[in-house]
Tab-separated table of C-alpha atoms and ligand atoms in Angstrom:
chain	number	residue	atom	x	y	z
A	46	MET	CA	124.675	118.037	107.067
A	47	PRO	CA	121.983	119.812	105.006
A	48	ASP	CA	118.936	121.335	106.694
A	49	LEU	CA	116.136	118.752	106.717
A	50	SER	CA	113.670	120.820	108.731
A	51	ILE	CA	110.174	121.453	107.413
A	52	GLN	CA	106.878	123.093	108.344
A	53	TYR	CA	103.951	120.664	108.502
A	54	LEU	CA	100.484	121.617	109.807
A	55	GLY	CA	102.051	124.815	111.111
A	56	LEU	CA	104.510	122.782	113.222
A	57	THR	CA	108.266	122.921	112.817
A	58	LEU	CA	109.627	119.411	112.300
A	59	LYS	CA	113.355	118.708	112.405
A	60	ASN	CA	113.107	116.411	109.374
A	61	PRO	CA	110.357	115.091	107.045
A	62	ILE	CA	110.056	111.654	108.699
A	63	ILE	CA	106.807	110.977	110.564
A	64	VAL	CA	106.003	107.579	112.005
A	65	GLY	CA	102.501	106.787	110.724
A	66	ALA	CA	99.700	105.406	112.881
A	67	CYS	CA	100.232	101.710	113.639
A	68	LYS	CA	100.899	99.338	116.536
A	69	LEU	CA	104.346	100.912	116.985
A	70	THR	CA	102.633	104.193	117.841
A	71	ALA	CA	100.137	102.494	120.150
A	72	ASP	CA	102.730	101.845	122.809
A	73	LEU	CA	104.901	104.303	124.747
A	74	PRO	CA	108.179	102.283	124.710
A	75	THR	CA	108.191	102.053	120.895
A	76	ILE	CA	107.172	105.710	120.591
A	77	LEU	CA	110.139	106.694	122.771
A	78	GLU	CA	112.361	104.470	120.633
A	79	ALA	CA	111.113	106.233	117.484
A	80	GLU	CA	111.841	109.616	119.047
A	81	LYS	CA	115.338	108.479	120.025
A	82	ALA	CA	115.967	107.172	116.501
A	83	GLY	CA	115.243	110.658	115.122
A	84	ALA	CA	111.572	110.646	114.069
A	85	ALA	CA	110.355	114.220	113.645
A	86	ALA	CA	106.784	113.443	114.788
A	87	ILE	CA	104.473	110.521	115.402
A	88	VAL	CA	100.854	109.837	114.590
A	89	CYS	CA	99.249	107.882	117.417
A	90	ALA	CA	97.341	104.721	116.484
A	91	SER	CA	93.770	105.703	115.617
A	92	LEU	CA	90.947	105.930	118.085
A	93	PHE	CA	88.298	103.861	116.274
A	94	GLU	CA	84.656	104.398	117.240
A	95	GLU	CA	83.806	100.989	115.774
A	96	GLN	CA	86.287	99.306	118.124
A	97	ILE	CA	84.727	101.026	121.117
A	98	GLN	CA	81.239	100.078	119.959
A	99	LEU	CA	82.390	96.453	119.640
A	100	GLU	CA	83.936	96.458	123.121
A	101	GLN	CA	80.784	98.048	124.569
A	102	TYR	CA	78.675	95.385	122.878
A	103	LYS	CA	80.882	92.575	124.251
A	104	LEU	CA	80.705	94.044	127.746
A	105	GLU	CA	76.923	94.259	127.549
A	106	LEU	CA	76.771	90.611	126.466
A	107	GLU	CA	79.019	89.602	129.364
A	108	THR	CA	76.993	91.483	131.994
A	109	GLN	CA	73.745	90.124	130.540
A	110	SER	CA	75.034	86.548	130.642
A	111	LEU	CA	76.104	87.063	134.280
A	112	ALA	CA	72.646	88.313	135.180
A	113	ASN	CA	71.152	85.245	133.551
A	114	VAL	CA	73.479	82.802	135.332
A	115	ASP	CA	72.866	83.855	138.902
A	116	SER	CA	71.310	86.947	140.311
A	117	GLU	CA	73.577	86.584	143.372
A	118	ILE	CA	76.727	86.730	141.223
A	119	SER	CA	75.463	89.697	139.228
A	120	SER	CA	74.722	91.518	142.465
A	121	PHE	CA	78.484	91.697	143.107
A	122	PHE	CA	78.757	93.988	140.090
A	123	PRO	CA	77.648	97.612	140.061
A	124	GLU	CA	74.206	97.948	138.525
A	125	ASN	CA	75.343	99.868	135.501
A	126	VAL	CA	78.698	98.485	134.471
A	127	ARG	CA	79.674	100.810	131.665
A	128	HIS	CA	82.479	100.712	129.116
A	129	SER	CA	84.719	103.729	129.609
A	130	GLY	CA	84.269	104.679	125.940
A	131	PRO	CA	87.271	106.463	124.476
A	132	GLU	CA	88.612	107.437	127.955
A	133	GLN	CA	91.365	104.814	128.090
A	134	HIS	CA	92.691	105.785	124.659
A	135	LEU	CA	92.535	109.492	125.523
A	136	MET	CA	94.402	108.948	128.774
A	137	TRP	CA	97.096	107.030	126.945
A	138	VAL	CA	97.443	109.782	124.304
A	139	ARG	CA	97.767	112.381	127.096
A	140	LYS	CA	100.556	110.349	128.735
A	141	THR	CA	102.311	109.957	125.389
A	142	LYS	CA	102.171	113.691	124.741
A	143	GLU	CA	103.670	114.345	128.177
A	144	ALA	CA	106.444	111.786	127.651
A	145	VAL	CA	107.869	112.934	124.302
A	146	LYS	CA	109.329	116.191	123.023
A	147	ILE	CA	108.504	115.714	119.340
A	148	PRO	CA	105.060	116.759	118.054
A	149	VAL	CA	102.287	114.233	118.566
A	150	ILE	CA	99.465	113.971	116.042
A	151	ALA	CA	96.328	112.148	117.187
A	152	SER	CA	94.303	110.081	114.761
A	153	ILE	CA	90.578	109.470	114.918
A	154	ASN	CA	88.162	107.358	112.922
A	155	ALA	CA	84.516	107.611	113.882
A	156	VAL	CA	81.206	106.569	112.411
A	157	SER	CA	78.719	109.286	113.320
A	158	LYS	CA	79.356	113.000	112.797
A	159	GLU	CA	78.695	113.601	116.516
A	160	ALA	CA	81.403	111.113	117.482
A	161	TRP	CA	83.915	112.656	115.024
A	162	VAL	CA	83.363	116.037	116.671
A	163	ASP	CA	83.294	114.686	120.257
A	164	TYR	CA	86.484	112.683	119.739
A	165	ALA	CA	88.202	115.698	118.162
A	166	ILE	CA	87.279	117.930	121.099
A	167	SER	CA	88.435	115.310	123.634
A	168	MET	CA	91.667	114.735	121.721
A	169	GLU	CA	92.444	118.432	121.670
A	170	LYS	CA	92.143	118.445	125.483
A	171	THR	CA	94.928	115.826	125.734
A	172	GLY	CA	97.353	118.498	124.505
A	173	VAL	CA	98.228	116.894	121.147
A	174	ASP	CA	99.715	119.176	118.521
A	175	ALA	CA	97.402	118.300	115.644
A	176	LEU	CA	94.683	115.937	114.498
A	177	GLU	CA	94.588	113.491	111.628
A	178	LEU	CA	91.088	112.497	110.517
A	179	ASN	CA	91.452	108.958	109.286
A	180	PHE	CA	88.785	108.866	106.563
A	181	TYR	CA	89.283	105.131	106.148
A	182	TYR	CA	86.181	103.974	104.339
A	183	THR	CA	85.704	100.776	102.421
A	184	PRO	CA	82.583	100.829	100.250
A	185	ARG	CA	80.125	98.034	101.120
A	186	ASP	CA	76.810	99.649	100.280
A	187	LEU	CA	75.543	99.365	96.698
A	188	ASN	CA	73.073	102.185	97.250
A	189	ARG	CA	75.440	104.951	98.380
A	190	SER	CA	76.933	107.224	95.768
A	191	GLY	CA	80.526	108.407	95.826
A	192	ALA	CA	79.300	112.012	95.865
A	193	ASP	CA	77.288	111.293	99.001
A	194	ILE	CA	80.301	109.807	100.821
A	195	GLU	CA	82.543	112.703	99.774
A	196	ALA	CA	80.001	115.300	100.884
A	197	GLU	CA	79.712	113.581	104.264
A	198	GLN	CA	83.498	113.591	104.770
A	199	ILE	CA	83.771	117.261	103.854
A	200	ASP	CA	80.903	118.063	106.199
A	201	ILE	CA	82.707	116.186	109.023
A	202	LEU	CA	85.947	118.044	108.283
A	203	LYS	CA	84.128	121.396	108.484
A	204	ALA	CA	82.399	120.416	111.740
A	205	VAL	CA	85.683	119.271	113.345
A	206	LYS	CA	87.493	122.408	112.146
A	207	LYS	CA	84.784	124.507	113.768
A	208	ALA	CA	85.053	122.602	117.048
A	209	VAL	CA	88.838	122.649	117.631
A	210	LYS	CA	91.693	125.132	117.422
A	211	ILE	CA	94.587	122.751	116.667
A	212	PRO	CA	95.477	122.023	113.012
A	213	VAL	CA	93.381	119.332	111.346
A	214	SER	CA	94.732	117.075	108.611
A	215	VAL	CA	93.009	114.274	106.692
A	216	LYS	CA	94.286	110.840	105.748
A	217	LEU	CA	92.606	109.466	102.654
A	218	SER	CA	92.309	106.227	100.787
A	219	PHE	CA	92.658	106.351	97.007
A	220	PHE	CA	89.090	105.077	96.483
A	221	TYR	CA	87.629	108.202	94.933
A	222	SER	CA	86.709	108.686	91.268
A	223	ASN	CA	88.783	111.837	91.354
A	224	PRO	CA	90.926	112.200	94.484
A	225	LEU	CA	92.203	115.559	93.146
A	226	ASN	CA	88.757	117.137	93.331
A	227	VAL	CA	88.058	115.716	96.795
A	228	ILE	CA	91.395	117.069	98.029
A	229	LYS	CA	90.692	120.464	96.452
A	230	GLN	CA	87.386	120.599	98.339
A	231	MET	CA	89.072	119.527	101.590
A	232	ASP	CA	91.763	122.155	101.012
A	233	GLU	CA	89.049	124.785	100.639
A	234	ALA	CA	87.340	123.443	103.781
A	235	GLY	CA	90.542	124.171	105.720
A	236	ALA	CA	92.439	120.860	105.903
A	237	ALA	CA	95.935	121.833	107.039
A	238	GLY	CA	97.439	118.692	105.527
A	239	VAL	CA	96.510	115.673	103.411
A	240	VAL	CA	98.089	112.262	103.879
A	241	LEU	CA	98.183	110.356	100.579
A	242	PHE	CA	97.240	107.506	100.932
A	243	ASN	CA	96.215	105.117	103.683
A	244	ARG	CA	96.810	101.437	103.095
A	245	LEU	CA	93.553	99.546	103.294
A	246	PHE	CA	93.244	96.291	105.139
A	247	GLU	CA	92.635	93.485	102.671
A	248	SER	CA	91.782	89.960	103.691
A	249	ASP	CA	93.027	87.041	101.593
A	250	ILE	CA	91.637	83.587	100.813
A	251	ASP	CA	93.228	80.305	101.801
A	252	VAL	CA	92.269	77.878	99.015
A	253	THR	CA	93.209	74.773	101.027
A	254	ASP	CA	90.815	75.529	103.873
A	255	GLN	CA	88.550	77.694	101.660
A	256	LYS	CA	88.300	80.454	104.174
A	257	HIS	CA	89.382	84.023	104.612
A	258	THR	CA	92.683	84.872	106.223
A	259	LYS	CA	93.843	88.135	107.781
A	260	PRO	CA	97.422	88.667	106.661
A	261	PHE	CA	99.600	91.343	108.242
A	262	ASN	CA	99.178	94.162	105.743
A	263	LEU	CA	102.544	95.590	104.825
A	264	SER	CA	103.429	97.588	101.722
A	265	ASN	CA	105.527	96.359	98.823
A	266	GLU	CA	108.189	97.989	96.715
A	267	GLY	CA	106.583	100.227	94.104
A	268	ASP	CA	103.450	100.965	96.156
A	269	ASN	CA	104.703	104.559	96.411
A	270	LYS	CA	104.053	105.245	92.709
A	271	LEU	CA	100.379	106.080	93.200
A	272	PRO	CA	100.963	108.571	96.067
A	273	ASN	CA	103.826	110.134	94.089
A	274	ARG	CA	101.589	110.608	91.078
A	275	PHE	CA	98.873	112.384	93.060
A	276	VAL	CA	101.352	114.438	95.079
A	277	GLY	CA	102.927	115.465	91.768
A	278	LEU	CA	99.575	116.543	90.354
A	279	LEU	CA	98.618	118.484	93.492
A	280	HIS	CA	101.889	120.257	94.264
A	281	GLY	CA	101.527	123.967	93.633
A	282	ASN	CA	97.787	123.667	93.045
A	283	VAL	CA	96.582	123.440	96.671
A	284	LYS	CA	97.496	125.273	99.875
A	285	THR	CA	97.290	122.202	102.107
A	286	ASP	CA	100.517	120.399	103.065
A	287	LEU	CA	101.077	117.160	101.184
A	288	CYS	CA	102.294	114.227	103.244
A	289	ALA	CA	103.197	111.136	101.185
A	290	ASN	CA	102.397	107.718	102.594
A	291	THR	CA	102.433	104.056	101.505
A	292	GLY	CA	105.397	102.241	100.093
A	293	ILE	CA	108.147	104.575	101.271
A	294	LEU	CA	110.639	101.880	102.131
A	295	ASN	CA	114.041	103.577	101.808
A	296	SER	CA	115.742	106.937	101.244
A	297	ARG	CA	115.278	106.710	97.450
A	298	ASP	CA	111.511	106.426	97.942
A	299	ALA	CA	111.631	109.330	100.406
A	300	ILE	CA	113.527	111.526	97.926
A	301	LYS	CA	111.044	110.617	95.160
A	302	ALA	CA	108.177	111.821	97.403
A	303	ILE	CA	109.889	115.184	97.991
A	304	LEU	CA	110.788	115.528	94.296
A	305	SER	CA	107.094	114.951	93.527
A	306	GLY	CA	106.180	117.779	95.893
A	307	ALA	CA	105.556	116.249	99.315
A	308	THR	CA	106.338	118.351	102.362
A	309	CYS	CA	107.010	115.225	104.393
A	310	PHE	CA	106.170	111.542	104.514
A	311	GLN	CA	104.938	108.848	106.873
A	312	VAL	CA	106.591	105.459	107.263
A	313	VAL	CA	105.323	102.242	108.825
A	314	THR	CA	106.197	99.119	106.795
A	315	THR	CA	109.910	99.867	106.600
A	316	LEU	CA	110.048	100.260	110.396
A	317	TYR	CA	108.451	96.828	110.847
A	318	LEU	CA	110.974	95.395	108.361
A	319	HIS	CA	114.135	97.151	109.597
A	320	LYS	CA	113.267	98.209	113.174
A	321	LEU	CA	112.838	101.756	114.418
A	322	SER	CA	116.558	102.519	114.328
A	323	TYR	CA	116.200	102.593	110.512
A	324	ILE	CA	114.909	106.172	110.891
A	325	GLY	CA	118.553	107.134	111.519
A	326	ASN	CA	119.585	105.506	108.232
A	327	LEU	CA	116.861	107.392	106.360
A	328	ILE	CA	118.041	110.720	107.794
A	329	ALA	CA	121.703	109.999	106.985
A	330	ASP	CA	120.964	108.727	103.462
A	331	ILE	CA	118.689	111.649	102.515
A	332	GLY	CA	121.354	114.054	103.837
A	333	ALA	CA	124.123	112.285	101.892
A	334	TRP	CA	122.096	112.443	98.660
A	335	MET	CA	121.431	116.149	99.186
A	336	ASP	CA	125.132	116.791	99.800
A	337	GLN	CA	125.993	114.923	96.629
A	338	LYS	CA	123.476	116.979	94.625
A	339	GLY	CA	124.429	120.261	96.290
A	340	TYR	CA	121.068	120.868	97.954
A	341	ALA	CA	121.148	122.796	101.244
A	342	SER	CA	117.483	122.299	102.144
A	343	LEU	CA	114.504	120.185	101.100
A	344	ALA	CA	112.894	123.264	99.551
A	345	ASP	CA	115.751	123.284	97.006
A	346	PHE	CA	114.327	120.239	95.251
A	347	ARG	CA	110.765	119.877	96.551
A	348	GLY	CA	108.355	119.565	93.651
A	349	ASN	CA	111.048	119.653	90.962
A	350	LEU	CA	109.280	116.698	89.343
A	351	ALA	CA	105.732	117.890	90.042
A	352	GLN	CA	103.560	118.318	86.987
A	353	LYS	CA	103.609	122.089	87.350
A	354	ASN	CA	107.384	122.248	87.061
A	355	LEU	CA	107.860	119.812	84.194
A	356	ALA	CA	108.443	120.832	80.608
A	357	ASP	CA	107.240	117.386	79.495
A	358	LYS	CA	103.565	117.589	80.485
A	359	LEU	CA	102.932	114.091	79.100
A	360	VAL	CA	104.568	112.420	82.100
A	361	TYR	CA	101.360	112.800	84.121
A	362	LYS	CA	99.025	112.215	81.203
A	363	ARG	CA	97.382	109.121	79.862
A	364	ALA	CA	99.194	109.726	76.583
A	365	GLN	CA	102.339	108.454	78.226
A	366	TYR	CA	100.562	105.219	79.086
A	367	VAL	CA	99.445	104.845	75.459
A	368	ASP	CA	103.008	105.528	74.375
A	369	LEU	CA	104.279	102.777	76.673
A	370	ILE	CA	101.776	100.280	75.279
A	371	LEU	CA	102.588	101.153	71.672
A	372	ASN	CA	106.276	100.678	72.360
A	373	SER	CA	105.965	97.601	74.556
A	374	ASP	CA	107.675	95.358	71.897
A	375	LYS	CA	110.789	97.501	72.067
A	376	LEU	CA	110.703	97.678	75.841
A	377	MET	CA	110.455	93.915	76.151
A	378	ASN	CA	113.031	93.272	73.365
A	379	LEU	CA	110.485	91.269	71.320
B	289	FMN	C1	99.845	97.072	112.005
B	289	FMN	C2	99.328	98.332	111.363
B	289	FMN	C3	98.414	99.125	112.064
B	289	FMN	C4	97.928	100.300	111.479
B	289	FMN	N1	97.061	101.086	112.183
B	289	FMN	C5	96.621	102.252	111.653
B	289	FMN	C6	95.774	103.131	112.393
B	289	FMN	O1	95.420	102.886	113.549
B	289	FMN	N2	95.364	104.270	111.771
B	289	FMN	C7	95.751	104.627	110.501
B	289	FMN	O2	95.360	105.693	110.009
B	289	FMN	N3	96.564	103.822	109.789
B	289	FMN	C8	97.001	102.650	110.331
B	289	FMN	N4	97.846	101.852	109.607
B	289	FMN	C9	98.252	102.279	108.255
B	289	FMN	C10	99.618	103.000	108.308
B	289	FMN	O3	99.578	104.166	109.101
B	289	FMN	C11	100.084	103.415	106.895
B	289	FMN	O4	99.141	104.316	106.348
B	289	FMN	C12	100.222	102.239	105.956
B	289	FMN	O5	100.849	101.143	106.578
B	289	FMN	C13	101.034	102.651	104.708
B	289	FMN	O6	102.341	103.067	105.047
B	289	FMN	P1	103.610	102.070	104.820
B	289	FMN	O7	103.632	101.734	103.380
B	289	FMN	O8	104.810	102.815	105.290
B	289	FMN	O9	103.315	100.854	105.645
B	289	FMN	C14	98.352	100.671	110.172
B	289	FMN	C15	99.268	99.871	109.487
B	289	FMN	C16	99.757	98.717	110.059
B	289	FMN	C17	100.738	97.887	109.291
């Protein structure tokens, strides 16, 4: 069996397969199952400040309504019933870290800079091996510029880096005018790794009932092309580790990510589709492909198809797109 081990965020991982943040990594039994199946590391489900704010708000509403109903009833409750804030999540992360042997990466998503820093400090105290800043941001404000949002994220990254000693990575969406420049700036600000890219939650519309629906957001075949493209453009041009994410559904997709230049990759959808034991299949299939090609380690082929290592520079250029359009008749046998 070839050597699948890698270095990610300064941690030694036995293979490049990381279970990305999701409901499967929000629960100890499934985390233990992932470890048993061979996952090299897990990213815990994110601690969302917005979720805590919502829960706090609901609790306040409940205690207020009790006070309004009957002062006798409300007197049974302590005067200042308070939401525990992130405590419950932190306690759970601590227990998870104690229960598994593989590295545990904690994920946070906050609103204010203070909360980003506070959460990072608290997370570090749980003993996790690294942090992933989930810069999940969906634009809703017509008055905010992209430059303003980017500057804020880089400022948060710098503040978190200053506050903790463990490695800090960032998980990005692809909604930037130029993700390459943002990643370059985050690299310079000390991001130990970049996860490309998060999958954004998208609601749908039911035309019968004319209302929004919330479908379970899983990736589709081919969704890995965008991460591969950006990984391929970044490989060799930044110091930060590149972790591919979105649309890695089988060993072929995994190999494509490494060929593009990824150090490792995160999987979620394929584990929902094929169960956690599928991690074993991924490991076996990547190993078999490497044997067939005569590769002893991932470094032997990592980045072979990155832009930097290609003789045909047009592959990553718009010219190739123009070429495809000009030749579309031939391609479609018209
Ligand atoms: C049910 C579910 C919950 C998720 N929760 C989180 C989360 O808490 N934090 C996060 O950064 N990403 C979260 N994600 C996104 C995944 O980590 C991952 O980035 C995305 O699903 C793309 O990978 P995939 O194509 O392998 O599914 C979630 C995804 C799913 C399907």
